[in-house]
mmCIF file of C-alpha atoms in Angstrom:
data_model
loop_
_atom_site.group_PDB
_atom_site.id
_atom_site.type_symbol
_atom_site.label_atom_id
_atom_site.label_comp_id
_atom_site.label_asym_id
_atom_site.label_seq_id
_atom_site.Cartn_x
_atom_site.Cartn_y
_atom_site.Cartn_z
ATOM 1 C CA MET A 400 -41.564 165.033 122.783
ATOM 2 C CA PRO A 401 -44.501 163.229 121.082
ATOM 3 C CA SER A 402 -47.442 165.391 120.006
ATOM 4 C CA THR A 403 -50.768 165.223 121.845
ATOM 5 C CA ALA A 404 -52.326 163.423 118.857
ATOM 6 C CA VAL A 405 -49.648 160.724 118.992
ATOM 7 C CA ILE A 406 -50.066 160.238 122.765
ATOM 8 C CA ILE A 407 -53.862 159.968 122.481
ATOM 9 C CA THR A 408 -53.458 157.596 119.530
ATOM 10 C CA ILE A 409 -51.257 155.337 121.646
ATOM 11 C CA VAL A 410 -53.940 155.319 124.372
ATOM 12 C CA ILE A 411 -56.585 154.423 121.775
ATOM 13 C CA VAL A 412 -54.404 151.645 120.332
ATOM 14 C CA VAL A 413 -53.901 150.188 123.818
ATOM 15 C CA LEU A 414 -57.645 150.374 124.591
ATOM 16 C CA SER A 415 -58.529 148.896 121.165
ATOM 17 C CA LEU A 416 -56.164 145.980 121.700
ATOM 18 C CA ALA A 417 -57.584 145.538 125.213
ATOM 19 C CA PHE A 418 -61.066 145.404 123.649
ATOM 20 C CA ASP A 419 -59.783 142.900 121.088
ATOM 21 C CA PHE A 420 -58.193 140.823 123.854
ATOM 22 C CA ILE A 421 -61.431 140.839 125.886
ATOM 23 C CA ASN A 422 -63.386 140.052 122.726
ATOM 24 C CA GLY A 423 -61.093 137.051 122.273
ATOM 25 C CA PHE A 424 -61.781 135.445 125.643
ATOM 26 C CA HIS A 425 -65.406 136.628 125.632
ATOM 27 C CA ASP A 426 -66.069 135.005 122.253
ATOM 28 C CA THR A 427 -63.875 131.908 122.603
ATOM 29 C CA ALA A 428 -67.087 129.996 123.234
ATOM 30 C CA THR A 429 -68.294 130.674 119.697
ATOM 31 C CA ALA A 430 -65.680 128.327 118.298
ATOM 32 C CA VAL A 431 -64.883 125.848 121.047
ATOM 33 C CA ALA A 432 -68.008 125.367 123.183
ATOM 34 C CA THR A 433 -69.514 122.548 121.134
ATOM 35 C CA THR A 434 -66.135 120.843 120.666
ATOM 36 C CA ILE A 435 -65.475 120.824 124.406
ATOM 37 C CA THR A 436 -69.026 119.809 125.336
ATOM 38 C CA THR A 437 -68.953 116.775 123.039
ATOM 39 C CA ARG A 438 -65.403 115.951 124.226
ATOM 40 C CA ALA A 439 -63.996 116.052 120.718
ATOM 41 C CA LEU A 440 -61.043 117.942 122.193
ATOM 42 C CA LYS A 441 -59.792 118.719 125.674
ATOM 43 C CA PRO A 442 -60.449 122.349 126.701
ATOM 44 C CA LYS A 443 -56.805 123.499 126.501
ATOM 45 C CA THR A 444 -56.292 121.932 123.081
ATOM 46 C CA ALA A 445 -59.561 123.318 121.721
ATOM 47 C CA ILE A 446 -58.782 126.830 122.957
ATOM 48 C CA LEU A 447 -55.252 126.713 121.512
ATOM 49 C CA LEU A 448 -56.655 125.608 118.142
ATOM 50 C CA CYS A 449 -59.154 128.437 118.301
ATOM 51 C CA ALA A 450 -56.431 130.976 119.110
ATOM 52 C CA VAL A 451 -54.265 129.952 116.151
ATOM 53 C CA PHE A 452 -57.103 130.148 113.619
ATOM 54 C CA ASN A 453 -58.448 133.385 115.079
ATOM 55 C CA PHE A 454 -55.001 134.859 114.448
ATOM 56 C CA LEU A 455 -54.936 133.621 110.847
ATOM 57 C CA GLY A 456 -58.495 134.792 110.217
ATOM 58 C CA ALA A 457 -57.610 138.373 111.111
ATOM 59 C CA PHE A 458 -55.620 138.602 107.870
ATOM 60 C CA MET A 459 -58.631 137.725 105.667
ATOM 61 C CA GLY A 460 -59.489 141.333 104.772
ATOM 62 C CA THR A 461 -60.328 144.846 105.980
ATOM 63 C CA ALA A 462 -63.741 145.657 104.469
ATOM 64 C CA VAL A 463 -65.530 145.118 107.794
ATOM 65 C CA ALA A 464 -62.978 147.471 109.408
ATOM 66 C CA LYS A 465 -64.067 150.183 106.954
ATOM 67 C CA THR A 466 -67.713 149.640 107.887
ATOM 68 C CA VAL A 467 -66.952 150.030 111.597
ATOM 69 C CA GLY A 468 -64.344 152.776 111.291
ATOM 70 C CA ASP A 469 -65.982 155.194 108.860
ATOM 71 C CA ASP A 470 -69.436 154.042 107.722
ATOM 72 C CA ILE A 471 -71.331 154.311 111.031
ATOM 73 C CA VAL A 472 -70.064 157.696 112.234
ATOM 74 C CA SER A 473 -67.442 159.437 110.100
ATOM 75 C CA HIS A 474 -64.034 160.103 111.633
ATOM 76 C CA GLN A 475 -64.667 163.796 110.860
ATOM 77 C CA PHE A 476 -67.230 163.894 113.679
ATOM 78 C CA MET A 477 -65.289 161.772 116.186
ATOM 79 C CA PRO A 478 -62.294 163.450 117.874
ATOM 80 C CA GLN A 479 -59.791 161.033 119.308
ATOM 81 C CA TRP A 480 -60.814 161.626 122.919
ATOM 82 C CA VAL A 481 -64.383 160.602 122.042
ATOM 83 C CA LEU A 482 -63.048 157.267 120.755
ATOM 84 C CA ILE A 483 -61.522 156.714 124.187
ATOM 85 C CA GLY A 484 -65.007 157.012 125.684
ATOM 86 C CA VAL A 485 -66.381 154.638 123.041
ATOM 87 C CA LEU A 486 -63.784 151.983 123.832
ATOM 88 C CA VAL A 487 -64.198 152.328 127.605
ATOM 89 C CA ALA A 488 -67.959 151.787 127.176
ATOM 90 C CA CYS A 489 -67.361 148.656 125.036
ATOM 91 C CA ILE A 490 -64.964 147.213 127.559
ATOM 92 C CA ILE A 491 -67.365 147.872 130.456
ATOM 93 C CA TRP A 492 -70.210 146.112 128.621
ATOM 94 C CA ASN A 493 -68.051 143.156 127.597
ATOM 95 C CA LEU A 494 -66.724 142.643 131.110
ATOM 96 C CA LEU A 495 -70.205 142.844 132.640
ATOM 97 C CA THR A 496 -71.677 140.289 130.241
ATOM 98 C CA TRP A 497 -68.618 138.041 130.574
ATOM 99 C CA TYR A 498 -68.854 138.163 134.390
ATOM 100 C CA PHE A 499 -72.498 137.091 134.314
ATOM 101 C CA GLY A 500 -71.864 134.481 131.605
ATOM 102 C CA ILE A 501 -74.133 136.172 129.042
ATOM 103 C CA PRO A 502 -73.053 135.559 125.423
ATOM 104 C CA SER A 503 -73.834 139.078 124.231
ATOM 105 C CA SER A 504 -72.407 140.652 121.100
ATOM 106 C CA SER A 505 -69.061 142.452 121.268
ATOM 107 C CA SER A 506 -69.773 143.681 117.743
ATOM 108 C CA HIS A 507 -73.018 145.351 118.633
ATOM 109 C CA ALA A 508 -71.541 146.731 121.845
ATOM 110 C CA LEU A 509 -68.961 148.506 119.678
ATOM 111 C CA ILE A 510 -71.557 149.720 117.172
ATOM 112 C CA GLY A 511 -73.818 150.927 119.980
ATOM 113 C CA SER A 512 -70.917 152.716 121.661
ATOM 114 C CA LEU A 513 -69.945 154.434 118.391
ATOM 115 C CA ILE A 514 -73.517 155.604 117.920
ATOM 116 C CA GLY A 515 -73.869 156.777 121.526
ATOM 117 C CA GLY A 516 -70.478 158.474 121.557
ATOM 118 C CA GLY A 517 -71.098 160.228 118.245
ATOM 119 C CA ILE A 518 -74.534 161.503 119.300
ATOM 120 C CA ALA A 519 -73.293 162.637 122.731
ATOM 121 C CA TYR A 520 -70.350 164.598 121.305
ATOM 122 C CA ASN A 521 -72.162 166.191 118.363
ATOM 123 C CA LYS A 522 -75.506 166.697 120.169
ATOM 124 C CA THR A 523 -77.417 165.450 117.125
ATOM 125 C CA PHE A 524 -78.747 162.140 115.814
ATOM 126 C CA SER A 525 -77.984 163.172 112.224
ATOM 127 C CA VAL A 526 -74.256 162.484 112.703
ATOM 128 C CA VAL A 527 -75.008 158.766 112.486
ATOM 129 C CA GLN A 528 -75.140 157.286 108.984
ATOM 130 C CA TRP A 529 -78.436 155.515 109.631
ATOM 131 C CA ALA A 530 -78.692 153.970 106.152
ATOM 132 C CA ASN A 531 -75.398 152.155 106.727
ATOM 133 C CA VAL A 532 -76.471 151.182 110.241
ATOM 134 C CA PHE A 533 -79.588 149.624 108.734
ATOM 135 C CA ASP A 534 -77.791 147.875 105.843
ATOM 136 C CA HIS A 535 -74.768 146.566 107.748
ATOM 137 C CA VAL A 536 -76.046 146.238 111.315
ATOM 138 C CA ILE A 537 -79.835 146.003 111.625
ATOM 139 C CA VAL A 538 -80.325 143.766 108.579
ATOM 140 C CA TRP A 539 -77.533 141.432 109.663
ATOM 141 C CA LEU A 540 -78.718 141.557 113.273
ATOM 142 C CA VAL A 541 -81.680 139.549 111.965
ATOM 143 C CA LEU A 542 -80.232 137.927 108.845
ATOM 144 C CA GLY A 543 -77.034 136.485 110.356
ATOM 145 C CA PRO A 544 -78.725 134.578 113.215
ATOM 146 C CA ALA A 545 -81.649 133.599 110.935
ATOM 147 C CA ILE A 546 -79.284 132.088 108.357
ATOM 148 C CA GLY A 547 -77.443 130.317 111.171
ATOM 149 C CA PHE A 548 -80.683 128.820 112.512
ATOM 150 C CA VAL A 549 -81.806 127.633 109.076
ATOM 151 C CA LEU A 550 -78.394 126.205 108.166
ATOM 152 C CA GLY A 551 -78.115 124.420 111.524
ATOM 153 C CA TYR A 552 -81.553 122.885 111.016
ATOM 154 C CA ILE A 553 -80.937 121.857 107.382
ATOM 155 C CA ILE A 554 -77.425 120.472 107.959
ATOM 156 C CA MET A 555 -78.617 118.441 110.950
ATOM 157 C CA VAL A 556 -81.619 117.022 109.071
ATOM 158 C CA ALA A 557 -79.383 116.123 106.104
ATOM 159 C CA LEU A 558 -76.772 114.457 108.326
ATOM 160 C CA ASN A 559 -79.413 112.435 110.170
ATOM 161 C CA TRP A 560 -80.711 111.129 106.830
ATOM 162 C CA ILE A 561 -77.247 110.377 105.413
ATOM 163 C CA LEU A 562 -75.917 108.748 108.579
ATOM 164 C CA LYS A 563 -78.999 106.712 109.441
ATOM 165 C CA PRO A 564 -77.623 103.379 108.048
ATOM 166 C CA LEU A 565 -74.348 103.716 109.987
ATOM 167 C CA LYS A 566 -73.632 102.522 113.498
ATOM 168 C CA PRO A 567 -73.831 105.265 116.165
ATOM 169 C CA ARG A 568 -70.414 104.377 117.603
ATOM 170 C CA PHE A 569 -68.713 104.822 114.211
ATOM 171 C CA VAL A 570 -70.589 108.072 113.582
ATOM 172 C CA ASN A 571 -69.567 109.528 116.945
ATOM 173 C CA ARG A 572 -65.914 108.652 116.427
ATOM 174 C CA LEU A 573 -65.926 110.085 112.889
ATOM 175 C CA PHE A 574 -67.575 113.356 113.862
ATOM 176 C CA GLN A 575 -65.409 113.886 116.903
ATOM 177 C CA LYS A 576 -62.582 114.198 114.377
ATOM 178 C CA LEU A 577 -64.612 116.283 111.914
ATOM 179 C CA GLN A 578 -65.539 118.636 114.741
ATOM 180 C CA ILE A 579 -61.897 119.640 114.961
ATOM 181 C CA VAL A 580 -62.057 120.788 111.334
ATOM 182 C CA ALA A 581 -65.343 122.590 112.005
ATOM 183 C CA SER A 582 -63.844 124.353 115.046
ATOM 184 C CA ALA A 583 -60.906 125.574 112.974
ATOM 185 C CA PHE A 584 -63.281 126.834 110.257
ATOM 186 C CA MET A 585 -65.411 128.589 112.861
ATOM 187 C CA ALA A 586 -62.383 130.206 114.549
ATOM 188 C CA LEU A 587 -60.990 131.331 111.177
ATOM 189 C CA ASN A 588 -64.211 133.145 110.313
ATOM 190 C CA HIS A 589 -64.546 134.553 113.814
ATOM 191 C CA GLY A 590 -61.104 136.118 113.472
ATOM 192 C CA GLY A 591 -61.920 137.252 109.950
ATOM 193 C CA ASN A 592 -64.947 139.231 111.125
ATOM 194 C CA ASP A 593 -64.311 140.210 114.757
ATOM 195 C CA ALA A 594 -60.652 141.269 114.638
ATOM 196 C CA GLN A 595 -61.516 143.789 111.928
ATOM 197 C CA LYS A 596 -63.654 145.788 114.353
ATOM 198 C CA SER A 597 -60.671 146.890 116.425
ATOM 199 C CA MET A 598 -58.734 147.514 113.221
ATOM 200 C CA GLY A 599 -61.527 149.888 112.195
ATOM 201 C CA ILE A 600 -61.367 151.855 115.453
ATOM 202 C CA ILE A 601 -57.567 152.210 115.373
ATOM 203 C CA THR A 602 -57.610 153.310 111.731
ATOM 204 C CA MET A 603 -60.407 155.748 112.574
ATOM 205 C CA ALA A 604 -58.197 157.201 115.332
ATOM 206 C CA LEU A 605 -55.253 157.524 112.948
ATOM 207 C CA LEU A 606 -57.463 159.412 110.477
ATOM 208 C CA SER A 607 -59.018 161.608 113.162
ATOM 209 C CA GLY A 608 -55.571 162.498 114.486
ATOM 210 C CA GLY A 609 -54.258 163.355 111.029
ATOM 211 C CA LEU A 610 -51.667 160.561 111.119
ATOM 212 C CA ILE A 611 -52.959 159.013 107.866
ATOM 213 C CA SER A 612 -54.908 160.634 105.010
ATOM 214 C CA THR A 613 -57.124 157.790 103.708
ATOM 215 C CA PHE A 614 -58.925 154.871 105.317
ATOM 216 C CA GLU A 615 -56.441 152.082 104.698
ATOM 217 C CA VAL A 616 -55.660 149.721 107.563
ATOM 218 C CA PRO A 617 -51.880 149.649 108.150
ATOM 219 C CA THR A 618 -50.221 146.237 108.239
ATOM 220 C CA TRP A 619 -49.009 146.766 111.817
ATOM 221 C CA VAL A 620 -52.627 147.360 112.915
ATOM 222 C CA ILE A 621 -53.745 144.070 111.348
ATOM 223 C CA GLY A 622 -50.904 142.178 113.034
ATOM 224 C CA ALA A 623 -51.479 143.793 116.443
ATOM 225 C CA CYS A 624 -55.236 143.111 116.400
ATOM 226 C CA ALA A 625 -54.684 139.530 115.252
ATOM 227 C CA LEU A 626 -52.246 138.916 118.083
ATOM 228 C CA ALA A 627 -54.441 140.566 120.738
ATOM 229 C CA MET A 628 -57.458 138.492 119.757
ATOM 230 C CA ALA A 629 -55.414 135.279 119.657
ATOM 231 C CA LEU A 630 -53.989 135.967 123.127
ATOM 232 C CA GLY A 631 -57.444 136.709 124.514
ATOM 233 C CA THR A 632 -58.807 133.564 122.931
ATOM 234 C CA SER A 633 -56.048 131.506 124.551
ATOM 235 C CA ILE A 634 -57.475 132.404 127.966
ATOM 236 C CA GLY A 635 -61.041 131.429 127.108
ATOM 237 C CA GLY A 636 -64.330 132.201 128.835
ATOM 238 C CA LYS A 637 -65.463 129.174 130.834
ATOM 239 C CA LYS A 638 -68.810 130.616 131.937
ATOM 240 C CA ILE A 639 -69.915 131.433 128.408
ATOM 241 C CA ILE A 640 -68.559 128.127 127.080
ATOM 242 C CA LYS A 641 -70.858 126.336 129.543
ATOM 243 C CA THR A 642 -73.884 128.397 128.467
ATOM 244 C CA MET A 643 -73.184 127.959 124.758
ATOM 245 C CA GLY A 644 -72.156 124.327 124.883
ATOM 246 C CA SER A 645 -74.855 122.771 127.022
ATOM 247 C CA GLY A 646 -77.136 125.541 128.239
ATOM 248 C CA MET A 647 -79.435 125.632 125.203
ATOM 249 C CA ALA A 648 -79.546 122.112 123.747
ATOM 250 C CA LYS A 649 -77.926 118.745 124.314
ATOM 251 C CA LEU A 650 -75.170 118.254 121.737
ATOM 252 C CA THR A 651 -73.502 115.216 120.209
ATOM 253 C CA PRO A 652 -70.419 115.185 117.942
ATOM 254 C CA VAL A 653 -72.707 115.218 114.886
ATOM 255 C CA SER A 654 -74.886 118.088 116.117
ATOM 256 C CA GLY A 655 -71.813 119.984 117.310
ATOM 257 C CA PHE A 656 -70.308 119.669 113.830
ATOM 258 C CA ALA A 657 -73.580 120.847 112.236
ATOM 259 C CA ALA A 658 -73.732 123.883 114.535
ATOM 260 C CA GLN A 659 -70.161 124.964 113.858
ATOM 261 C CA MET A 660 -70.334 124.513 110.093
ATOM 262 C CA GLY A 661 -73.674 126.312 109.861
ATOM 263 C CA ALA A 662 -72.483 129.234 111.977
ATOM 264 C CA ALA A 663 -69.122 129.557 110.227
ATOM 265 C CA THR A 664 -70.813 129.628 106.812
ATOM 266 C CA SER A 665 -73.227 132.337 107.939
ATOM 267 C CA ILE A 666 -70.379 134.459 109.367
ATOM 268 C CA LEU A 667 -68.378 134.044 106.165
ATOM 269 C CA GLY A 668 -71.367 135.340 104.203
ATOM 270 C CA ALA A 669 -71.604 138.390 106.467
ATOM 271 C CA THR A 670 -67.890 139.114 106.047
ATOM 272 C CA ILE A 671 -68.258 138.944 102.256
ATOM 273 C CA PHE A 672 -70.983 141.621 102.536
ATOM 274 C CA ASP A 673 -68.769 143.803 104.811
ATOM 275 C CA ALA A 674 -71.148 143.344 107.757
ATOM 276 C CA PRO A 675 -69.814 143.275 111.343
ATOM 277 C CA VAL A 676 -72.037 140.393 112.350
ATOM 278 C CA SER A 677 -72.195 138.992 115.866
ATOM 279 C CA THR A 678 -70.514 135.597 115.901
ATOM 280 C CA THR A 679 -72.071 134.957 119.315
ATOM 281 C CA GLN A 680 -75.583 135.484 118.002
ATOM 282 C CA VAL A 681 -74.993 133.327 114.944
ATOM 283 C CA ILE A 682 -73.587 130.305 116.785
ATOM 284 C CA THR A 683 -76.338 130.622 119.406
ATOM 285 C CA THR A 684 -79.161 130.467 116.888
ATOM 286 C CA THR A 685 -77.383 127.760 114.919
ATOM 287 C CA ILE A 686 -77.273 125.576 118.043
ATOM 288 C CA MET A 687 -80.981 126.308 118.489
ATOM 289 C CA GLY A 688 -81.631 125.271 114.879
ATOM 290 C CA VAL A 689 -79.702 122.043 115.366
ATOM 291 C CA GLY A 690 -81.654 121.284 118.536
ATOM 292 C CA ALA A 691 -84.992 122.117 116.918
ATOM 293 C CA SER A 692 -84.298 119.686 114.052
ATOM 294 C CA LYS A 693 -84.578 116.850 116.540
ATOM 295 C CA ASN A 694 -87.376 118.170 118.673
ATOM 296 C CA VAL A 695 -88.535 121.714 119.318
ATOM 297 C CA LYS A 696 -88.807 120.825 123.007
ATOM 298 C CA SER A 697 -85.140 119.801 123.129
ATOM 299 C CA VAL A 698 -84.126 123.462 122.928
ATOM 300 C CA LYS A 699 -84.007 125.197 126.301
ATOM 301 C CA TRP A 700 -85.999 128.203 125.190
ATOM 302 C CA GLY A 701 -85.757 129.828 128.633
ATOM 303 C CA VAL A 702 -82.000 130.182 128.263
ATOM 304 C CA ALA A 703 -82.425 131.282 124.660
ATOM 305 C CA LYS A 704 -84.938 133.933 125.761
ATOM 306 C CA ASN A 705 -82.429 135.459 128.194
ATOM 307 C CA ILE A 706 -79.769 135.549 125.499
ATOM 308 C CA ILE A 707 -82.146 137.217 123.036
ATOM 309 C CA TRP A 708 -82.906 139.904 125.606
ATOM 310 C CA ALA A 709 -79.157 140.518 125.882
ATOM 311 C CA TRP A 710 -79.025 140.984 122.086
ATOM 312 C CA ILE A 711 -81.923 143.468 122.114
ATOM 313 C CA LEU A 712 -80.451 145.502 124.960
ATOM 314 C CA THR A 713 -76.787 145.507 123.854
ATOM 315 C CA VAL A 714 -76.910 148.347 121.293
ATOM 316 C CA PRO A 715 -79.043 150.814 123.302
ATOM 317 C CA LEU A 716 -77.372 150.120 126.660
ATOM 318 C CA SER A 717 -73.832 150.321 125.264
ATOM 319 C CA ALA A 718 -74.864 153.554 123.485
ATOM 320 C CA ILE A 719 -76.082 154.997 126.793
ATOM 321 C CA ILE A 720 -72.891 153.924 128.600
ATOM 322 C CA ALA A 721 -70.792 155.511 125.830
ATOM 323 C CA GLY A 722 -72.825 158.713 125.968
ATOM 324 C CA ILE A 723 -72.318 158.971 129.729
ATOM 325 C CA THR A 724 -68.602 158.187 129.385
ATOM 326 C CA VAL A 725 -68.149 160.889 126.720
ATOM 327 C CA GLU A 726 -69.937 163.451 128.883
ATOM 328 C CA ILE A 727 -67.707 162.582 131.848
ATOM 329 C CA LEU A 728 -64.599 162.938 129.674
ATOM 330 C CA ARG A 729 -65.909 166.271 128.371
ATOM 331 C CA LEU A 730 -65.809 167.632 131.932
ATOM 332 C CA PHE A 731 -62.046 167.078 132.000
ATOM 333 C CA ILE A 732 -61.247 167.931 128.377
ATOM 334 C CA GLY A 733 -63.609 170.629 127.309
#
């Protein structure tokens, strides 16, 4: 008969992979929206490409997993049943924002839920490692999207200058092909950053349950999270793809390429610094930067404003949902 810790761990693994799966179809738009909008690839082909490279990206490293799994709230202050509440809160937030087509951040939903769950269980704000939250979350909440915006703007300006002597028809045909490369690069970095978040939660659960002694992500956890995200990505999120691809600025193959390359580079930088950055936020601001390079008025700032509000509200609202969920679970457990 399996021990209670093993049974709860299995529940957490299932919920974590469900979160990863939902993250996959919720965030598919980050890699494929511009490619589909500019008709560089058909939707099914673009999503399949995204799924494959998301899977490969999950094997890029585990430093972000450590940030999520032990540097926000230590496993010592998070019993396994609390992690169940954290994951339920994340899933609720992701499904709500997916249903309404809002490209919110799965990353920050998870961080917010960890913070809310930790505070609710321990009845103190001091359990949160606020310095790490600032360094790895708050700083990159601003820095990641800002870098994306600047890179999108600069890359687009540079491409316009370089491509000016060439015929538009040739340029469009060339960049429809290059967009495929950019989509793969974007998906690779999305997998490299986002899949690690679920790895962090599962490893945290293994530590909390006494099933491992140090924070090292097991190989089977990496493989399972990679597969869950790839499967979720293969389904895709049509509502968010529409918002990301054409809701903020009109895109061409060249501007789509600039947006994807700028965003992927910014996400790669965040991963190097162990930061669980929001790929959704980065690609959103990069598209805005690309649009602004042509004309500030070409960006649909009304849509962008709604998305920014979703960013601002994600951490506190997911924290509140997690806190409520933990208190409900406490009624049954404690």
